[in-house]
Coordinates of N, CA and C in Angstrom, one line a residue:
M1 N 0.8 -1.2 0.0 CA 0.0 0.0 0.0 C 0.9 1.2 0.0
E2 N 0.6 2.2 -0.9 CA 1.4 3.4 -1.0 C 1.2 4.3 0.2
K3 N 2.4 4.7 0.7 CA 2.4 5.6 1.9 C 1.8 7.0 1.6
R4 N 0.9 7.4 2.5 CA 0.2 8.7 2.3 C 1.2 9.8 2.7
I5 N 1.2 10.9 2.0 CA 2.0 12.1 2.3 C 1.1 13.1 3.0
F6 N 1.5 13.4 4.3 CA 0.6 14.3 5.1 C 0.5 15.6 4.5
G7 N 1.6 16.2 3.9 CA 1.5 17.5 3.3 C 0.5 17.6 2.2
F8 N 0.4 16.5 1.4 CA -0.5 16.5 0.3 C -2.0 16.5 0.8
D9 N -2.2 15.8 1.9 CA -3.5 15.8 2.5 C -3.9 17.2 3.0
I10 N -2.9 17.9 3.6 CA -3.2 19.3 4.0 C -3.6 20.2 2.9
I11 N -2.8 20.1 1.8 CA -3.1 20.9 0.6 C -4.4 20.6 0.0
R12 N -4.7 19.3 -0.1 CA -6.0 18.8 -0.6 C -7.2 19.4 0.2
S13 N -7.0 19.3 1.5 CA -8.0 19.8 2.5 C -8.2 21.3 2.3
L14 N -7.1 22.0 2.2 CA -7.2 23.5 2.0 C -7.9 23.8 0.7
A15 N -7.6 23.1 -0.4 CA -8.2 23.3 -1.7 C -9.7 23.1 -1.6
I16 N -10.1 22.0 -0.9 CA -11.6 21.7 -0.7 C -12.2 22.9 0.0
L17 N -11.6 23.4 1.1 CA -12.2 24.5 1.9 C -12.3 25.7 1.0
L18 N -11.3 26.0 0.2 CA -11.3 27.2 -0.6 C -12.4 27.2 -1.7
V19 N -12.6 26.0 -2.3 CA -13.6 25.9 -3.3 C -15.0 26.0 -2.7
M20 N -15.2 25.3 -1.5 CA -16.5 25.4 -0.8 C -16.8 26.8 -0.4
T21 N -15.8 27.5 0.1 CA -16.0 28.9 0.5 C -16.4 29.8 -0.7
G22 N -15.7 29.6 -1.8 CA -16.0 30.4 -3.0 C -17.5 30.1 -3.5
H23 N -17.9 28.9 -3.5 CA -19.3 28.6 -3.9 C -20.3 29.1 -2.9
V24 N -20.1 28.9 -1.6 CA -21.0 29.3 -0.6 C -21.2 30.8 -0.6
L25 N -20.1 31.6 -0.7 CA -20.2 33.0 -0.7 C -20.9 33.5 -2.0
G26 N -20.6 32.8 -3.1 CA -21.3 33.2 -4.3 C -22.8 33.1 -4.3
Y27 N -23.3 32.1 -3.6 CA -24.7 31.9 -3.5 C -25.4 32.8 -2.4
I28 N -24.7 33.0 -1.3 CA -25.3 33.6 -0.1 C -25.2 35.2 -0.2
Y29 N -24.0 35.6 -0.5 CA -23.8 37.1 -0.4 C -23.7 37.7 -1.8
E30 N -23.9 39.0 -1.8 CA -23.8 39.8 -3.0 C -22.9 41.0 -2.8
G31 N -22.4 41.6 -3.8 CA -21.6 42.8 -3.7 C -20.2 42.5 -4.0
E32 N -19.4 43.6 -4.2 CA -18.0 43.5 -4.7 C -17.1 42.8 -3.7
Y33 N -17.3 43.1 -2.4 CA -16.4 42.5 -1.4 C -16.5 41.0 -1.4
S34 N -17.8 40.5 -1.3 CA -18.0 39.0 -1.3 C -17.5 38.4 -2.6
F35 N -17.7 39.1 -3.7 CA -17.2 38.6 -5.0 C -15.7 38.4 -5.0
F36 N -15.1 39.4 -4.4 CA -13.6 39.4 -4.3 C -13.1 38.2 -3.5
I37 N -13.7 37.9 -2.4 CA -13.4 36.8 -1.6 C -13.7 35.5 -2.3
S38 N -14.9 35.4 -2.9 CA -15.3 34.3 -3.6 C -14.4 34.0 -4.8
F39 N -14.0 35.0 -5.5 CA -13.1 34.9 -6.7 C -11.8 34.3 -6.3
F40 N -11.2 34.8 -5.2 CA -9.9 34.3 -4.8 C -10.0 32.9 -4.2
S41 N -11.0 32.6 -3.5 CA -11.2 31.3 -2.9 C -11.4 30.2 -4.0
G42 N -12.3 30.5 -4.9 CA -12.5 29.6 -6.0 C -11.2 29.4 -6.9
L43 N -10.6 30.5 -7.2 CA -9.4 30.5 -8.1 C -8.3 29.7 -7.4
F44 N -7.9 30.0 -6.2 CA -6.8 29.3 -5.5 C -7.2 27.8 -5.3
G45 N -8.4 27.6 -4.9 CA -8.8 26.2 -4.6 C -8.7 25.3 -5.8
V46 N -9.2 25.7 -7.0 CA -9.1 24.9 -8.2 C -7.7 24.7 -8.7
E47 N -7.0 25.9 -8.6 CA -5.6 25.8 -9.1 C -4.7 24.9 -8.2
L48 N -5.0 24.9 -6.9 CA -4.3 23.9 -6.0 C -4.6 22.5 -6.4
F49 N -5.9 22.2 -6.7 CA -6.2 20.9 -7.2 C -5.5 20.5 -8.5
F50 N -5.4 21.4 -9.4 CA -4.7 21.1 -10.7 C -3.2 20.8 -10.4
V51 N -2.6 21.7 -9.6 CA -1.1 21.5 -9.4 C -0.9 20.2 -8.6
L52 N -1.7 20.0 -7.6 CA -1.6 18.7 -6.8 C -1.8 17.5 -7.7
S53 N -2.8 17.6 -8.6 CA -3.0 16.5 -9.5 C -1.8 16.2 -10.4
G54 N -1.2 17.3 -10.8 CA 0.0 17.2 -11.7 C 1.2 16.6 -10.9
V55 N 1.4 16.9 -9.7 CA 2.4 16.4 -8.8 C 2.2 14.9 -8.7
L56 N 1.0 14.5 -8.4 CA 0.7 13.0 -8.1 C 0.9 12.2 -9.3
I57 N 0.2 12.6 -10.4 CA 0.3 11.8 -11.6 C 1.7 11.9 -12.3
G58 N 2.4 13.0 -12.0 CA 3.7 13.1 -12.6 C 4.6 12.0 -12.0
K59 N 4.6 11.8 -10.7 CA 5.4 10.7 -10.1 C 5.0 9.4 -10.7
L60 N 3.7 9.1 -10.9 CA 3.3 7.9 -11.5 C 3.8 7.7 -12.9
L61 N 3.7 8.8 -13.7 CA 4.2 8.7 -15.1 C 5.7 8.5 -15.2
I62 N 6.4 9.2 -14.3 CA 7.9 9.0 -14.3 C 8.2 7.6 -14.1
E63 N 7.6 7.0 -13.1 CA 7.8 5.6 -12.8 C 7.4 4.7 -14.0
V64 N 6.4 5.0 -14.7 CA 6.0 4.3 -15.9 C 7.1 4.3 -16.9
F65 N 7.6 5.5 -17.2 CA 8.6 5.7 -18.2 C 10.0 5.2 -17.8
E66 N 10.1 4.8 -16.6 CA 11.4 4.1 -16.1 C 11.3 2.6 -16.3
T67 N 10.2 2.1 -16.7 CA 10.0 0.7 -17.0 C 10.3 0.3 -18.4
N68 N 10.4 -0.9 -18.7 CA 10.7 -1.4 -20.1 C 9.4 -1.4 -21.0
N69 N 8.3 -1.8 -20.5 CA 7.1 -1.9 -21.3 C 6.2 -0.6 -21.1
I70 N 6.7 0.5 -21.7 CA 6.1 1.8 -21.5 C 4.7 1.9 -22.1
R71 N 4.5 1.3 -23.3 CA 3.2 1.4 -24.0 C 2.1 0.8 -23.1
Q72 N 2.3 -0.4 -22.7 CA 1.3 -1.1 -21.9 C 1.1 -0.4 -20.5
N73 N 2.2 0.1 -20.0 CA 2.0 0.8 -18.7 C 1.3 2.1 -18.8
V74 N 1.5 2.8 -19.9 CA 0.8 4.1 -20.2 C -0.7 3.8 -20.3
K75 N -1.0 2.7 -21.0 CA -2.5 2.3 -21.1 C -3.0 2.0 -19.7
N76 N -2.3 1.2 -18.9 CA -2.7 0.9 -17.6 C -2.9 2.2 -16.7
F77 N -2.0 3.1 -16.9 CA -2.1 4.4 -16.2 C -3.4 5.1 -16.5
I78 N -3.7 5.2 -17.8 CA -4.9 5.9 -18.2 C -6.2 5.2 -17.8
I79 N -6.2 3.9 -17.9 CA -7.3 3.1 -17.4 C -7.6 3.3 -15.9
R80 N -6.5 3.3 -15.2 CA -6.7 3.5 -13.7 C -7.2 4.8 -13.4
R81 N -6.8 5.8 -14.1 CA -7.3 7.2 -13.9 C -8.8 7.2 -14.2
W82 N -9.2 6.6 -15.3 CA -10.6 6.6 -15.7 C -11.4 5.8 -14.7
L83 N -10.9 4.7 -14.1 CA -11.7 4.0 -13.1 C -11.9 4.8 -11.9
R84 N -11.0 5.7 -11.6 CA -11.1 6.5 -10.4 C -12.0 7.7 -10.5
T85 N -12.2 8.1 -11.8 CA -13.0 9.4 -12.0 C -14.3 9.2 -12.8
L86 N -14.3 8.3 -13.8 CA -15.5 8.2 -14.7 C -16.7 7.7 -14.1
P87 N -16.7 6.6 -13.2 CA -18.0 6.1 -12.7 C -18.8 7.1 -12.0
L88 N -18.1 7.9 -11.0 CA -18.9 8.9 -10.3 C -19.3 10.0 -11.2
Y89 N -18.4 10.4 -12.2 CA -18.8 11.4 -13.1 C -20.1 11.1 -13.9
F90 N -20.2 9.9 -14.4 CA -21.3 9.5 -15.2 C -22.6 9.4 -14.3
I91 N -22.4 9.0 -13.1 CA -23.5 9.0 -12.1 C -24.1 10.4 -12.0
M92 N -23.2 11.4 -11.7 CA -23.6 12.8 -11.5 C -24.1 13.4 -12.8
L93 N -23.6 13.0 -13.9 CA -24.1 13.4 -15.2 C -25.6 13.0 -15.4
F94 N -25.9 11.8 -15.0 CA -27.2 11.3 -15.1 C -28.1 12.1 -14.1
V95 N -27.7 12.3 -12.9 CA -28.4 13.1 -12.0 C -28.8 14.5 -12.5
Y96 N -27.7 15.2 -13.1 CA -28.0 16.5 -13.7 C -28.9 16.4 -14.9
W97 N -28.8 15.4 -15.7 CA -29.7 15.2 -16.8 C -31.1 15.0 -16.4
F98 N -31.3 14.2 -15.4 CA -32.6 13.9 -14.9 C -33.3 15.1 -14.3
G99 N -32.5 15.9 -13.5 CA -33.0 17.1 -12.9 C -33.4 18.1 -14.0
N100 N -32.5 18.2 -15.0 CA -32.7 19.2 -16.1 C -34.0 18.8 -16.9
K101 N -34.1 17.5 -17.1 CA -35.2 17.1 -18.0 C -36.6 17.2 -17.3
Y102 N -36.6 17.0 -16.0 CA -37.9 16.9 -15.3 C -38.2 18.1 -14.4
F103 N -37.2 18.9 -14.1 CA -37.4 20.0 -13.2 C -37.0 21.4 -13.7
D104 N -36.1 21.4 -14.7 CA -35.6 22.7 -15.2 C -35.3 22.6 -16.7
S105 N -36.2 22.1 -17.5 CA -35.9 21.8 -18.9 C -35.8 23.0 -19.8
V106 N -36.4 24.1 -19.4 CA -36.3 25.3 -20.2 C -34.9 25.9 -20.2
K107 N -34.2 25.9 -19.0 CA -33.0 26.5 -18.8 C -31.9 25.9 -19.7
N108 N -31.8 24.6 -19.8 CA -30.8 23.9 -20.6 C -31.4 23.0 -21.7
A109 N -32.5 23.5 -22.4 CA -33.2 22.7 -23.3 C -32.3 22.3 -24.5
D110 N -31.3 23.1 -24.9 CA -30.5 22.8 -26.0 C -29.2 22.1 -25.7
V111 N -29.0 21.5 -24.5 CA -27.8 20.9 -24.1 C -27.4 19.7 -25.0
A112 N -26.2 19.7 -25.4 CA -25.7 18.6 -26.2 C -25.0 17.5 -25.3
L113 N -25.8 16.6 -24.8 CA -25.4 15.7 -23.8 C -24.2 14.8 -24.3
W114 N -24.2 14.5 -25.5 CA -23.1 13.6 -26.1 C -21.7 14.3 -25.8
K115 N -21.6 15.6 -25.8 CA -20.3 16.2 -25.6 C -19.8 15.9 -24.2
Y116 N -20.7 15.8 -23.3 CA -20.2 15.5 -21.9 C -19.6 14.1 -21.8
F117 N -20.1 13.2 -22.6 CA -19.5 11.8 -22.6 C -18.1 11.8 -23.2
L118 N -17.8 12.8 -24.0 CA -16.4 12.8 -24.7 C -15.6 13.9 -24.0
F119 N -16.1 14.6 -23.0 CA -15.4 15.7 -22.4 C -15.0 16.8 -23.3
I120 N -15.9 17.1 -24.3 CA -15.6 18.2 -25.2 C -16.6 19.4 -25.0
Q121 N -17.4 19.3 -23.9 CA -18.3 20.4 -23.6 C -17.7 21.7 -23.4
N122 N -16.4 21.8 -23.1 CA -15.7 23.0 -22.9 C -14.3 22.9 -23.5
F123 N -14.2 22.2 -24.6 CA -12.8 21.9 -25.1 C -12.3 23.2 -25.8
F124 N -13.1 23.8 -26.7 CA -12.7 25.0 -27.4 C -13.5 26.2 -27.1
H125 N -14.5 26.1 -26.3 CA -15.4 27.2 -26.0 C -15.9 27.1 -24.5
V126 N -16.5 28.2 -24.1 CA -17.0 28.2 -22.7 C -18.1 27.2 -22.5
Q127 N -18.1 26.5 -21.4 CA -19.1 25.4 -21.2 C -20.4 26.0 -20.9
P128 N -21.5 25.4 -21.4 CA -22.9 25.8 -21.0 C -23.1 25.7 -19.5
T129 N -24.2 26.2 -19.0 CA -24.5 26.2 -17.6 C -24.8 24.8 -17.1
F130 N -25.3 23.9 -18.0 CA -25.6 22.5 -17.6 C -24.3 21.8 -17.1
F131 N -24.5 21.2 -15.9 CA -23.4 20.5 -15.2 C -22.1 21.3 -15.2
G132 N -22.2 22.6 -14.8 CA -21.1 23.5 -14.9 C -19.9 23.1 -14.1
V133 N -20.0 22.4 -13.1 CA -18.9 22.0 -12.2 C -18.0 21.0 -12.9
S134 N -18.4 20.4 -14.1 CA -17.6 19.4 -14.7 C -16.4 20.0 -15.6
W135 N -16.3 21.3 -15.6 CA -15.3 21.9 -16.5 C -13.9 21.5 -16.1
S136 N -13.6 21.5 -14.8 CA -12.3 21.1 -14.3 C -11.9 19.7 -14.6
L137 N -12.9 18.8 -14.4 CA -12.6 17.4 -14.7 C -12.3 17.2 -16.2
S138 N -13.0 17.9 -17.1 CA -12.7 17.8 -18.5 C -11.2 18.2 -18.8
I139 N -10.7 19.2 -18.1 CA -9.3 19.6 -18.3 C -8.4 18.4 -17.8
E140 N -8.7 17.9 -16.7 CA -7.9 16.8 -16.2 C -7.9 15.5 -17.1
E141 N -9.1 15.2 -17.6 CA -9.2 14.0 -18.4 C -8.4 14.2 -19.7
W142 N -8.5 15.3 -20.3 CA -7.7 15.6 -21.5 C -6.2 15.6 -21.3
F143 N -5.9 16.1 -20.1 CA -4.4 16.0 -19.8 C -3.9 14.6 -19.6
Y144 N -4.8 13.8 -19.0 CA -4.4 12.4 -18.8 C -4.1 11.7 -20.1
I145 N -4.8 12.1 -21.2 CA -4.6 11.5 -22.5 C -3.4 12.2 -23.3
L146 N -3.5 13.5 -23.4 CA -2.6 14.2 -24.2 C -1.2 14.3 -23.7
F147 N -1.0 14.4 -22.4 CA 0.4 14.5 -21.9 C 1.2 13.2 -22.0
P148 N 0.6 12.1 -21.6 CA 1.3 10.8 -21.8 C 1.6 10.5 -23.3
F149 N 0.6 10.9 -24.2 CA 0.7 10.7 -25.6 C 1.9 11.5 -26.1
T150 N 2.0 12.7 -25.6 CA 3.1 13.6 -26.0 C 4.5 13.0 -25.6
L151 N 4.5 12.5 -24.4 CA 5.8 11.9 -23.9 C 6.1 10.6 -24.7
F152 N 5.1 9.9 -25.1 CA 5.3 8.6 -25.8 C 5.9 9.0 -27.2
L153 N 5.3 10.1 -27.8 CA 5.9 10.5 -29.1 C 7.3 11.0 -29.0
I154 N 7.6 11.7 -28.0 CA 9.0 12.2 -27.8 C 9.9 11.0 -27.6
K155 N 9.5 9.9 -26.9 CA 10.3 8.7 -26.7 C 10.5 8.0 -28.1
K156 N 9.4 8.0 -28.9 CA 9.5 7.3 -30.2 C 10.5 8.1 -31.1
I157 N 10.4 9.4 -31.1 CA 11.3 10.2 -32.0 C 12.7 10.2 -31.5
K158 N 12.9 10.2 -30.3 CA 14.3 10.3 -29.7 C 14.4 9.2 -28.7
Q159 N 14.7 8.0 -29.1 CA 14.7 6.8 -28.2 C 15.8 6.8 -27.1
N160 N 16.9 7.5 -27.4 CA 18.0 7.5 -26.4 C 17.8 8.6 -25.3
L161 N 16.8 9.3 -25.3 CA 16.6 10.3 -24.3 C 16.3 9.7 -23.0
S162 N 16.8 10.2 -21.9 CA 16.5 9.8 -20.6 C 15.1 10.2 -20.2
T163 N 14.6 9.5 -19.2 CA 13.2 9.9 -18.7 C 13.2 11.3 -18.2
K164 N 14.2 11.8 -17.6 CA 14.2 13.2 -17.1 C 14.1 14.2 -18.3
R165 N 14.8 13.9 -19.3 CA 14.8 14.8 -20.5 C 13.5 14.7 -21.3
I166 N 12.9 13.5 -21.3 CA 11.6 13.3 -22.0 C 10.6 14.2 -21.3
F167 N 10.5 14.1 -20.0 CA 9.6 14.9 -19.2 C 9.9 16.4 -19.3
A168 N 11.1 16.7 -19.3 CA 11.5 18.2 -19.5 C 11.0 18.7 -20.8
V169 N 11.2 18.0 -21.9 CA 10.7 18.4 -23.2 C 9.1 18.5 -23.2
G170 N 8.5 17.5 -22.6 CA 7.0 17.5 -22.5 C 6.5 18.7 -21.8
V171 N 7.1 19.0 -20.6 CA 6.6 20.1 -19.9 C 6.9 21.4 -20.6
F172 N 8.0 21.5 -21.3 CA 8.4 22.7 -22.1 C 7.4 22.9 -23.2
I173 N 6.9 21.8 -23.8 CA 5.8 22.0 -24.8 C 4.5 22.5 -24.2
F174 N 4.1 21.9 -23.1 CA 2.8 22.3 -22.5 C 2.8 23.6 -21.8
L175 N 3.8 24.0 -21.1 CA 3.8 25.2 -20.3 C 3.8 26.5 -21.2
P176 N 4.8 26.7 -22.0 CA 4.7 27.9 -22.8 C 3.7 27.8 -23.9
G177 N 3.5 26.6 -24.4 CA 2.6 26.4 -25.6 C 1.2 26.8 -25.3
F178 N 0.6 26.2 -24.2 CA -0.8 26.6 -23.9 C -0.9 27.9 -23.2
L179 N 0.1 28.4 -22.6 CA 0.1 29.8 -22.0 C 0.0 30.8 -23.2
L180 N 0.8 30.5 -24.2 CA 0.7 31.4 -25.4 C -0.6 31.4 -26.1
M181 N -1.2 30.2 -26.2 CA -2.5 30.1 -26.8 C -3.6 30.8 -26.0
R182 N -3.4 30.7 -24.7 CA -4.4 31.4 -23.8 C -4.3 32.9 -23.9
M183 N -3.1 33.4 -24.1 CA -2.9 34.8 -24.2 C -3.5 35.3 -25.6
I184 N -3.3 34.5 -26.6 CA -3.9 34.9 -27.9 C -5.4 34.9 -27.8
A185 N -5.9 33.8 -27.2 CA -7.4 33.8 -27.1 C -8.0 34.9 -26.3
F186 N -7.2 35.2 -25.2 CA -7.7 36.3 -24.3 C -7.7 37.7 -25.0
S187 N -6.8 37.9 -25.9 CA -6.7 39.2 -26.6 C -7.5 39.3 -27.9
H188 N -7.9 38.1 -28.4 CA -8.7 38.2 -29.7 C -10.2 37.8 -29.6
Y189 N -10.6 37.2 -28.5 CA -12.0 36.8 -28.3 C -12.6 37.5 -27.1
N190 N -13.9 37.6 -27.1 CA -14.6 38.3 -26.0 C -14.7 37.4 -24.8
F191 N -13.6 37.0 -24.2 CA -13.5 36.2 -23.0 C -13.2 37.1 -21.8
N192 N -13.9 36.8 -20.7 CA -13.3 37.2 -19.4 C -12.5 36.1 -18.9
F193 N -11.8 36.2 -17.8 CA -11.0 35.1 -17.3 C -11.7 34.1 -16.4
Y194 N -12.4 34.6 -15.4 CA -13.0 33.7 -14.4 C -14.0 32.7 -15.0
E195 N -14.9 33.2 -15.8 CA -15.9 32.3 -16.4 C -15.6 32.0 -17.8
G196 N -14.5 32.5 -18.4 CA -14.2 32.3 -19.8 C -13.0 31.4 -20.0
V197 N -11.9 32.1 -20.2 CA -10.6 31.4 -20.5 C -10.2 30.3 -19.5
R198 N -10.5 30.6 -18.2 CA -10.1 29.7 -17.1 C -10.8 28.4 -17.3
K199 N -12.0 28.3 -17.9 CA -12.7 27.1 -18.0 C -12.8 26.5 -19.4
V200 N -11.9 26.9 -20.3 CA -11.8 26.3 -21.6 C -10.7 25.3 -21.6
A201 N -11.0 24.0 -21.7 CA -10.0 22.9 -21.5 C -8.7 23.1 -22.3
F202 N -8.9 23.4 -23.6 CA -7.7 23.4 -24.5 C -6.7 24.5 -24.1
L203 N -7.2 25.5 -23.4 CA -6.4 26.7 -23.0 C -5.8 26.6 -21.6
R204 N -6.1 25.5 -20.9 CA -5.7 25.4 -19.5 C -4.9 24.1 -19.2
L205 N -4.4 23.4 -20.2 CA -3.7 22.2 -19.9 C -2.4 22.4 -19.3
D206 N -1.9 23.6 -19.4 CA -0.6 24.0 -18.7 C -0.7 24.0 -17.2
A207 N -1.9 24.2 -16.7 CA -2.1 24.3 -15.2 C -1.7 23.0 -14.5
I208 N -2.0 21.8 -15.1 CA -1.6 20.6 -14.5 C -0.1 20.3 -14.8
A209 N 0.4 20.9 -15.9 CA 1.8 20.7 -16.2 C 2.7 21.4 -15.2
V210 N 2.2 22.4 -14.5 CA 3.0 23.0 -13.5 C 3.3 22.0 -12.4
G211 N 2.2 21.2 -12.0 CA 2.4 20.1 -11.1 C 3.4 19.1 -11.5
I212 N 3.4 18.8 -12.8 CA 4.3 17.8 -13.4 C 5.8 18.4 -13.3
L213 N 5.9 19.6 -13.5 CA 7.3 20.3 -13.3 C 7.8 20.1 -11.9
M214 N 6.9 20.3 -10.9 CA 7.2 20.1 -9.5 C 7.6 18.7 -9.2
S215 N 6.8 17.8 -9.8 CA 7.1 16.4 -9.6 C 8.5 16.0 -10.2
I216 N 8.8 16.5 -11.3 CA 10.2 16.3 -11.9 C 11.2 16.8 -10.9
A217 N 11.0 18.0 -10.4 CA 12.0 18.5 -9.4 C 12.1 17.7 -8.2
F218 N 11.0 17.2 -7.6 CA 11.1 16.4 -6.4 C 11.7 15.0 -6.7
Y219 N 11.4 14.4 -7.9 CA 11.8 13.1 -8.2 C 13.3 13.0 -8.5
F220 N 13.8 14.0 -9.3 CA 15.2 14.0 -9.7 C 16.1 14.9 -8.9
Y221 N 15.6 15.9 -8.2 CA 16.4 16.9 -7.5 C 15.9 17.1 -6.1
E222 N 15.5 16.1 -5.4 CA 14.8 16.2 -4.1 C 15.7 17.0 -3.1
K223 N 17.0 16.7 -3.0 CA 17.8 17.4 -2.0 C 17.9 18.9 -2.3
K224 N 18.1 19.3 -3.6 CA 18.2 20.7 -3.9 C 16.9 21.4 -3.7
V225 N 15.8 20.7 -4.0 CA 14.5 21.4 -3.7 C 14.3 21.6 -2.3
L226 N 14.6 20.6 -1.4 CA 14.4 20.8 0.0 C 15.3 21.9 0.6
L227 N 16.5 22.0 0.1 CA 17.4 23.1 0.5 C 16.8 24.5 0.1
S228 N 16.1 24.6 -1.0 CA 15.6 25.9 -1.4 C 14.1 26.0 -1.2
R229 N 13.5 25.2 -0.3 CA 12.1 25.2 -0.2 C 11.5 26.5 0.2
Y230 N 12.1 27.2 1.1 CA 11.6 28.5 1.6 C 11.6 29.6 0.5
I231 N 12.7 29.6 -0.3 CA 12.8 30.5 -1.4 C 11.7 30.2 -2.5
L232 N 11.6 28.9 -2.8 CA 10.6 28.5 -3.7 C 9.2 28.8 -3.3
L233 N 8.9 28.7 -2.0 CA 7.6 29.0 -1.4 C 7.3 30.5 -1.5
G234 N 8.3 31.3 -1.2 CA 8.2 32.8 -1.4 C 7.9 33.2 -2.8
L235 N 8.7 32.6 -3.7 CA 8.5 32.9 -5.1 C 7.1 32.5 -5.6
G236 N 6.6 31.3 -5.2 CA 5.3 30.9 -5.5 C 4.2 31.8 -5.0
I237 N 4.3 32.2 -3.8 CA 3.3 33.1 -3.2 C 3.3 34.5 -4.0
V238 N 4.4 35.0 -4.2 CA 4.5 36.3 -5.0 C 3.9 36.2 -6.4
F239 N 4.3 35.1 -7.1 CA 3.8 34.9 -8.4 C 2.3 34.7 -8.5
N240 N 1.8 33.9 -7.5 CA 0.4 33.6 -7.5 C -0.4 34.9 -7.2
N241 N 0.1 35.7 -6.3 CA -0.6 37.0 -5.9 C -0.7 37.9 -7.1
E242 N 0.5 38.0 -7.8 CA 0.5 38.9 -9.0 C -0.5 38.4 -10.0
Q243 N -0.5 37.1 -10.3 CA -1.3 36.5 -11.3 C -2.8 36.7 -10.9
S244 N -3.1 36.5 -9.7 CA -4.5 36.6 -9.2 C -5.1 38.0 -9.3
V245 N -4.2 39.0 -8.9 CA -4.7 40.3 -9.1 C -5.0 40.7 -10.5
Y246 N -4.1 40.2 -11.4 CA -4.3 40.5 -12.8 C -5.5 39.9 -13.3
Y247 N -5.8 38.6 -13.0 CA -7.0 37.9 -13.4 C -8.2 38.5 -12.8
Y248 N -8.1 39.0 -11.6 CA -9.3 39.6 -10.9 C -9.7 40.9 -11.7
Q249 N -8.7 41.7 -12.1 CA -8.9 42.9 -12.8 C -9.5 42.6 -14.2
K250 N -9.0 41.5 -14.8 CA -9.6 41.1 -16.1 C -11.0 40.7 -16.0
S251 N -11.3 40.0 -14.9 CA -12.7 39.4 -14.8 C -13.7 40.5 -14.6
L252 N -13.3 41.7 -14.3 CA -14.3 42.8 -14.1 C -14.7 43.4 -15.4
F253 N -14.0 43.0 -16.5 CA -14.4 43.6 -17.8 C -15.0 42.6 -18.7

């Protein structure tokens, strides 16, 4: 049985509390102050989930690519991810569909249910209000497929690359690549951030890649990371604060 990491449980608990706070405040209170708190709670909570997810699956994927039978182990990795997420997702999708059909059919009368089975309800565009909370899972599911596939292609093209370099190239493709696409979309389309670009799957795949980068650092450079942990923590807090203020300002327009 895999040993639990207490720090990850703390981060996961904090993320849950932040998301719950954001949703509760959004429903109960009105006004700019409550929106400000709700905005930062929801933003930080979901981003923490994305990064933590990247850290956890990054370690698993690194171990997969350290084995000899990479193709089969990548398939097993994706199947295990699906078994952990899809059953409950489809149950809740049915619950939402049933409620929409029999209790609120006018609001989401034109919903394309088939898109939710393929996780493309928010792949290139803002997700409809139907089953709105599924937007983040869509991002994760596509990352589970596209990132290992990218790593596998890199391995095929350059077979003598070490696992560390394969992951470094993969993260380099995802981080600046999807960040650039998000910046282009943000400047050319009528998107706000909080309910727009933030929830479009194809523009957010770099969010989980940040966690993969951290996983690479912990796996291959654990001693150096631990020696610099306070500096890294400070840089992370400063960067997140600057980003959040920017996104908050963008969300007002």
